[in-house]
Amino acid sequence: MGGRGALLISLTENLKNQFATDGYFILREFFSSIEIAELRDAAADVLSEATRGARGVGFDPWTKEPGDDINPNRVTYINDIFLMHERFEAHMRTRKLARVFCDLYGPDINGFQSAAVIKTPQLNNDFHGWHQDAPDYVPLSNYKNGCAITYLHAMGRDTGGTSLVPGSHRDGVFDRGYEAVEGWPVKKRVIVGFDTYEARAITPEFMPGDVLVFDSWLMHRANSNYTNESKIGLINVYQARDCIDLENRNTFGPANLPITRSRTVLSADESGRMRDEEIAARSSVVEETQIE
Ligand SMILES: O=C(O)CCC(=O)C(=O)O
């Protein structure tokens, strides 16, 4: 497990080994209480404006009753939050977070997703189900794609935490299924063949400021929240620049967005410009290859 603080210099060999073997690690107290308070305020701003029917926003399927103060409309996820609030734009570019992915994947890191996942009060989240993220992403040209969840609240079993199966990232991409459950408003997502993994699942306790870093092939699940307050996690997915989205499946805002080059975090302007240049350079290589 990660020690206290930011590991600013580089990830220890232990953490890198844990990532290779188990497919995840936890950085305890990675963000300070001041940073978490700012992120909660930003979340409250964004969530207060999310209305049903908006693109890239999901809502509690169980009830349309009002939620709590921070999430009055019972939003369960919201994509591209870095475009909605400058604090989330800054979070995606936090030096210490970006450096974690440089240590895992190399000096040049691109964005892939920037979202918030919210477990609303008394949410039965079983429908969310065990899954891997990779089936939504592949084909990728390599495996250098992973997620960081920043916990803004204390979360665990039945309090909105994340469960995972250590080591399951090494077994490839599994088929996904959707099962109807009597009385449920939505189907339950499942991994076909999960039975043999279930006994290995763990459910860590997370505190505000902790970060879970995991490989996109790792089996995981978002848990129910049987408390009376919304529990918020920020999702930041990153990948190595040389991890190519071969069929351009990623439609999230950070797709192909340079976040670091040579381990240096870029500003929003720099990375927007660089994305345009890199995409233009890539298409001219494709054109030249076709002419030859
Ligand atoms: O919110 C969580 O606990 C897990 C999030 C998740 O499953 C996902 O982003 O794929």
XYZ file of C-alpha atoms and ligand atoms in Angstrom:
302
model
C 0.000 0.000 0.000
C 1.089 3.551 -0.558
C 2.566 5.500 2.290
C 1.437 8.934 3.376
C 1.999 11.828 1.016
C 2.612 12.380 -2.605
C 5.614 10.267 -3.624
C 6.689 13.316 -5.595
C 9.997 11.933 -6.729
C 8.878 8.607 -8.100
C 6.812 5.589 -7.192
C 8.654 3.109 -5.094
C 9.592 -0.183 -6.722
C 7.165 -1.868 -4.308
C 4.220 0.060 -5.709
C 5.255 -0.588 -9.292
C 5.585 -4.279 -8.481
C 2.175 -4.261 -6.805
C 0.678 -2.619 -9.876
C 2.202 -5.291 -12.126
C 1.162 -8.184 -9.874
C -2.155 -7.055 -8.379
C -3.239 -4.463 -10.946
C -3.772 -1.673 -8.386
C -2.403 0.255 -5.430
C -3.784 2.786 -2.983
C -2.117 6.129 -2.238
C -3.285 7.091 1.232
C -3.808 10.802 2.046
C -2.567 11.722 -1.417
C -4.656 14.895 -1.497
C -4.852 17.257 1.494
C -8.042 18.223 3.305
C -7.805 21.676 1.682
C -7.633 20.135 -1.799
C -10.547 17.831 -0.985
C -12.658 20.742 0.295
C -12.026 22.635 -2.965
C -12.936 19.565 -5.028
C -16.150 19.037 -3.021
C -17.133 22.669 -3.642
C -16.470 22.225 -7.358
C -18.536 19.025 -7.346
C -21.439 20.808 -5.643
C -21.335 23.532 -8.337
C -21.339 21.058 -11.199
C -23.916 18.707 -9.666
C -26.380 21.498 -8.891
C -26.575 22.248 -12.610
C -26.973 18.699 -13.937
C -30.522 18.045 -15.069
C -32.102 14.811 -16.307
C -31.650 14.230 -20.020
C -28.297 16.052 -20.223
C -25.694 14.296 -22.377
C -23.022 12.336 -20.482
C -24.946 12.444 -17.189
C -26.551 9.470 -15.384
C -29.157 9.617 -12.629
C -30.355 7.405 -9.784
C -32.635 4.870 -11.496
C -34.494 4.030 -8.273
C -36.107 7.341 -7.368
C -36.759 10.867 -8.594
C -37.021 12.201 -5.026
C -34.592 15.056 -4.261
C -31.133 14.012 -3.097
C -28.929 15.791 -0.561
C -27.432 19.299 -0.545
C -24.335 18.453 -2.588
C -26.277 16.436 -5.184
C -29.903 17.589 -5.207
C -30.760 15.914 -8.538
C -29.335 12.490 -7.644
C -26.684 12.385 -10.360
C -24.785 9.063 -10.405
C -22.145 9.947 -12.990
C -21.097 12.915 -15.033
C -18.533 12.883 -17.829
C -16.017 15.502 -18.968
C -16.046 17.434 -15.702
C -12.697 19.018 -16.616
C -14.620 21.103 -19.161
C -17.215 22.153 -16.566
C -15.058 23.508 -13.772
C -11.515 24.850 -13.701
C -10.852 23.033 -10.411
C -11.405 19.709 -12.213
C -9.247 20.845 -15.125
C -6.505 21.580 -12.551
C -7.113 18.229 -10.816
C -6.581 16.313 -14.070
C -3.212 18.095 -14.374
C -2.117 17.800 -10.736
C 1.631 17.261 -10.938
C 1.773 14.539 -8.313
C -1.075 12.597 -9.951
C 0.303 12.922 -13.476
C 3.735 11.837 -12.216
C 2.262 8.589 -10.875
C 1.264 7.677 -14.424
C 4.639 8.834 -15.797
C 6.272 6.411 -13.353
C 3.989 3.612 -14.529
C 3.807 4.277 -18.271
C 6.619 6.643 -19.284
C 7.278 10.379 -19.625
C 4.508 11.220 -22.099
C 0.973 10.795 -20.758
C -2.333 11.587 -22.447
C -5.754 12.012 -20.915
C -8.537 9.533 -21.562
C -11.470 10.308 -19.235
C -12.380 12.874 -16.565
C -15.618 12.089 -14.720
C -17.327 12.037 -11.348
C -19.097 8.968 -9.966
C -21.602 9.636 -7.213
C -23.255 7.098 -4.965
C -26.474 8.852 -3.989
C -28.031 8.432 -0.504
C -29.399 4.891 0.002
C -28.363 3.855 -3.538
C -28.623 0.138 -4.275
C -25.743 0.053 -6.746
C -25.796 -3.697 -7.429
C -26.920 -3.003 -10.995
C -23.575 -1.297 -11.669
C -22.051 -4.747 -11.354
C -18.618 -6.310 -11.640
C -16.842 -5.146 -14.770
C -13.580 -4.284 -16.437
C -13.155 -0.894 -18.104
C -11.014 -2.262 -20.942
C -13.912 -3.735 -22.982
C -15.094 -0.154 -23.540
C -11.635 0.912 -24.661
C -10.085 -1.852 -26.763
C -8.524 -2.232 -29.258
C -5.586 -0.331 -27.780
C -2.059 -0.792 -29.109
C -0.706 -1.729 -25.644
C -1.771 -2.069 -21.998
C -0.635 1.312 -20.719
C -4.076 2.611 -19.723
C -5.262 3.025 -16.132
C -7.559 4.898 -13.796
C -7.143 6.968 -10.644
C -10.147 7.411 -8.373
C -9.843 10.325 -5.936
C -12.200 9.776 -2.987
C -13.878 12.951 -1.728
C -15.680 11.111 1.089
C -15.087 8.110 3.354
C -16.282 5.033 1.465
C -16.237 1.271 1.921
C -18.558 -1.736 1.904
C -22.185 -0.515 1.690
C -20.927 3.068 1.938
C -20.143 3.608 -1.740
C -16.590 2.247 -1.933
C -14.935 0.257 -4.681
C -14.363 -3.508 -4.635
C -11.748 -5.188 -6.810
C -10.186 -8.532 -7.617
C -6.383 -8.378 -7.217
C -4.532 -9.959 -10.119
C -7.580 -10.247 -12.389
C -6.092 -7.772 -14.894
C -3.720 -10.494 -16.101
C -6.462 -12.728 -17.478
C -7.549 -10.687 -20.502
C -10.864 -9.196 -21.525
C -13.982 -11.053 -20.401
C -17.418 -10.991 -22.014
C -19.888 -8.653 -20.411
C -23.521 -9.560 -19.790
C -26.662 -7.766 -18.643
C -29.188 -9.664 -16.483
C -32.800 -8.676 -15.836
C -33.659 -8.757 -12.116
C -37.318 -8.840 -11.108
C -38.504 -5.486 -9.761
C -35.372 -3.605 -10.847
C -35.647 -0.548 -13.120
C -32.375 -1.423 -14.878
C -30.478 -4.587 -15.780
C -27.526 -5.787 -13.746
C -24.126 -5.680 -15.466
C -22.062 -8.862 -15.006
C -18.759 -10.392 -16.090
C -19.370 -13.736 -17.768
C -17.336 -16.298 -15.785
C -16.990 -14.130 -12.664
C -17.911 -17.023 -10.310
C -14.337 -18.243 -10.195
C -13.062 -14.784 -9.177
C -15.650 -13.857 -6.530
C -13.809 -15.376 -3.546
C -10.737 -13.247 -4.337
C -12.609 -9.917 -4.213
C -11.589 -7.304 -1.647
C -13.300 -4.100 -0.467
C -10.824 -1.558 0.907
C -11.903 1.317 3.144
C -11.120 4.699 1.614
C -10.796 8.054 3.363
C -11.162 11.494 1.773
C -7.956 12.265 -0.114
C -7.048 8.633 -0.803
C -6.461 7.603 -4.414
C -6.971 4.160 -5.941
C -4.851 3.590 -9.054
C -5.861 0.563 -11.133
C -5.222 -1.090 -14.444
C -8.152 -0.823 -16.880
C -8.257 -4.641 -17.216
C -8.830 -5.113 -13.456
C -12.226 -6.509 -12.394
C -13.933 -4.030 -10.078
C -17.310 -2.798 -8.870
C -18.807 0.365 -7.358
C -20.652 -0.480 -4.130
C -24.033 0.534 -2.757
C -24.323 3.493 -0.421
C -26.597 2.835 2.531
C -25.878 6.182 4.178
C -27.823 9.430 3.900
C -25.128 11.429 2.110
C -23.794 11.390 -1.438
C -20.342 9.833 -1.793
C -18.234 11.256 -4.599
C -15.270 9.809 -6.448
C -13.380 11.584 -9.219
C -12.350 9.385 -12.121
C -9.232 10.280 -14.091
C -8.157 7.808 -16.741
C -4.778 8.313 -18.406
C -2.763 6.425 -20.966
C 0.712 6.479 -22.448
C 1.108 8.548 -25.600
C 2.152 5.374 -27.421
C -1.042 3.582 -26.348
C -3.072 4.167 -29.486
C -6.861 3.974 -29.567
C -6.829 1.953 -32.787
C -10.470 2.483 -33.734
C -10.901 5.960 -32.251
C -13.524 4.666 -29.847
C -12.847 7.213 -27.147
C -15.352 10.054 -27.424
C -14.567 11.573 -23.998
C -13.188 15.125 -23.961
C -9.644 14.198 -22.810
C -9.106 11.708 -25.671
C -5.580 12.149 -27.088
C -5.060 15.226 -24.903
C -1.384 15.563 -23.951
C -1.116 15.927 -20.160
C 2.645 15.475 -19.743
C 5.541 15.562 -22.163
C 8.969 14.541 -20.850
C 7.335 14.285 -17.377
C 6.367 17.973 -17.401
C 2.690 18.807 -16.961
C 1.351 20.985 -19.764
C -1.052 23.892 -19.384
C -4.528 23.579 -20.898
C -3.513 25.886 -23.774
C -0.287 24.006 -24.463
C -1.980 20.657 -24.486
C -4.893 21.811 -26.684
C -2.411 23.139 -29.252
C -0.266 20.033 -29.049
C -3.250 17.731 -29.517
C -4.133 19.506 -32.775
C -0.517 19.290 -33.968
C -0.152 15.615 -33.066
C -3.434 14.657 -34.731
C -2.468 16.606 -37.871
C 0.976 14.933 -37.898
C -0.608 11.489 -37.490
C -3.023 12.024 -40.381
C -0.263 13.253 -42.682
C 1.722 10.059 -41.912
C -1.385 8.026 -42.800
C -1.822 9.956 -46.046
C 1.853 9.512 -47.009
C 1.627 5.781 -46.274
C -1.420 5.504 -48.504
C 0.296 7.386 -51.384
C 3.365 5.133 -51.246
O -16.982 4.508 -8.410
C -16.409 3.444 -8.183
O -16.313 3.001 -7.048
C -15.880 2.638 -9.303
C -15.994 3.347 -10.596
C -16.084 2.398 -11.734
O -16.474 1.291 -11.621
C -15.672 2.821 -13.051
O -15.352 4.003 -13.229
O -15.625 1.989 -13.953
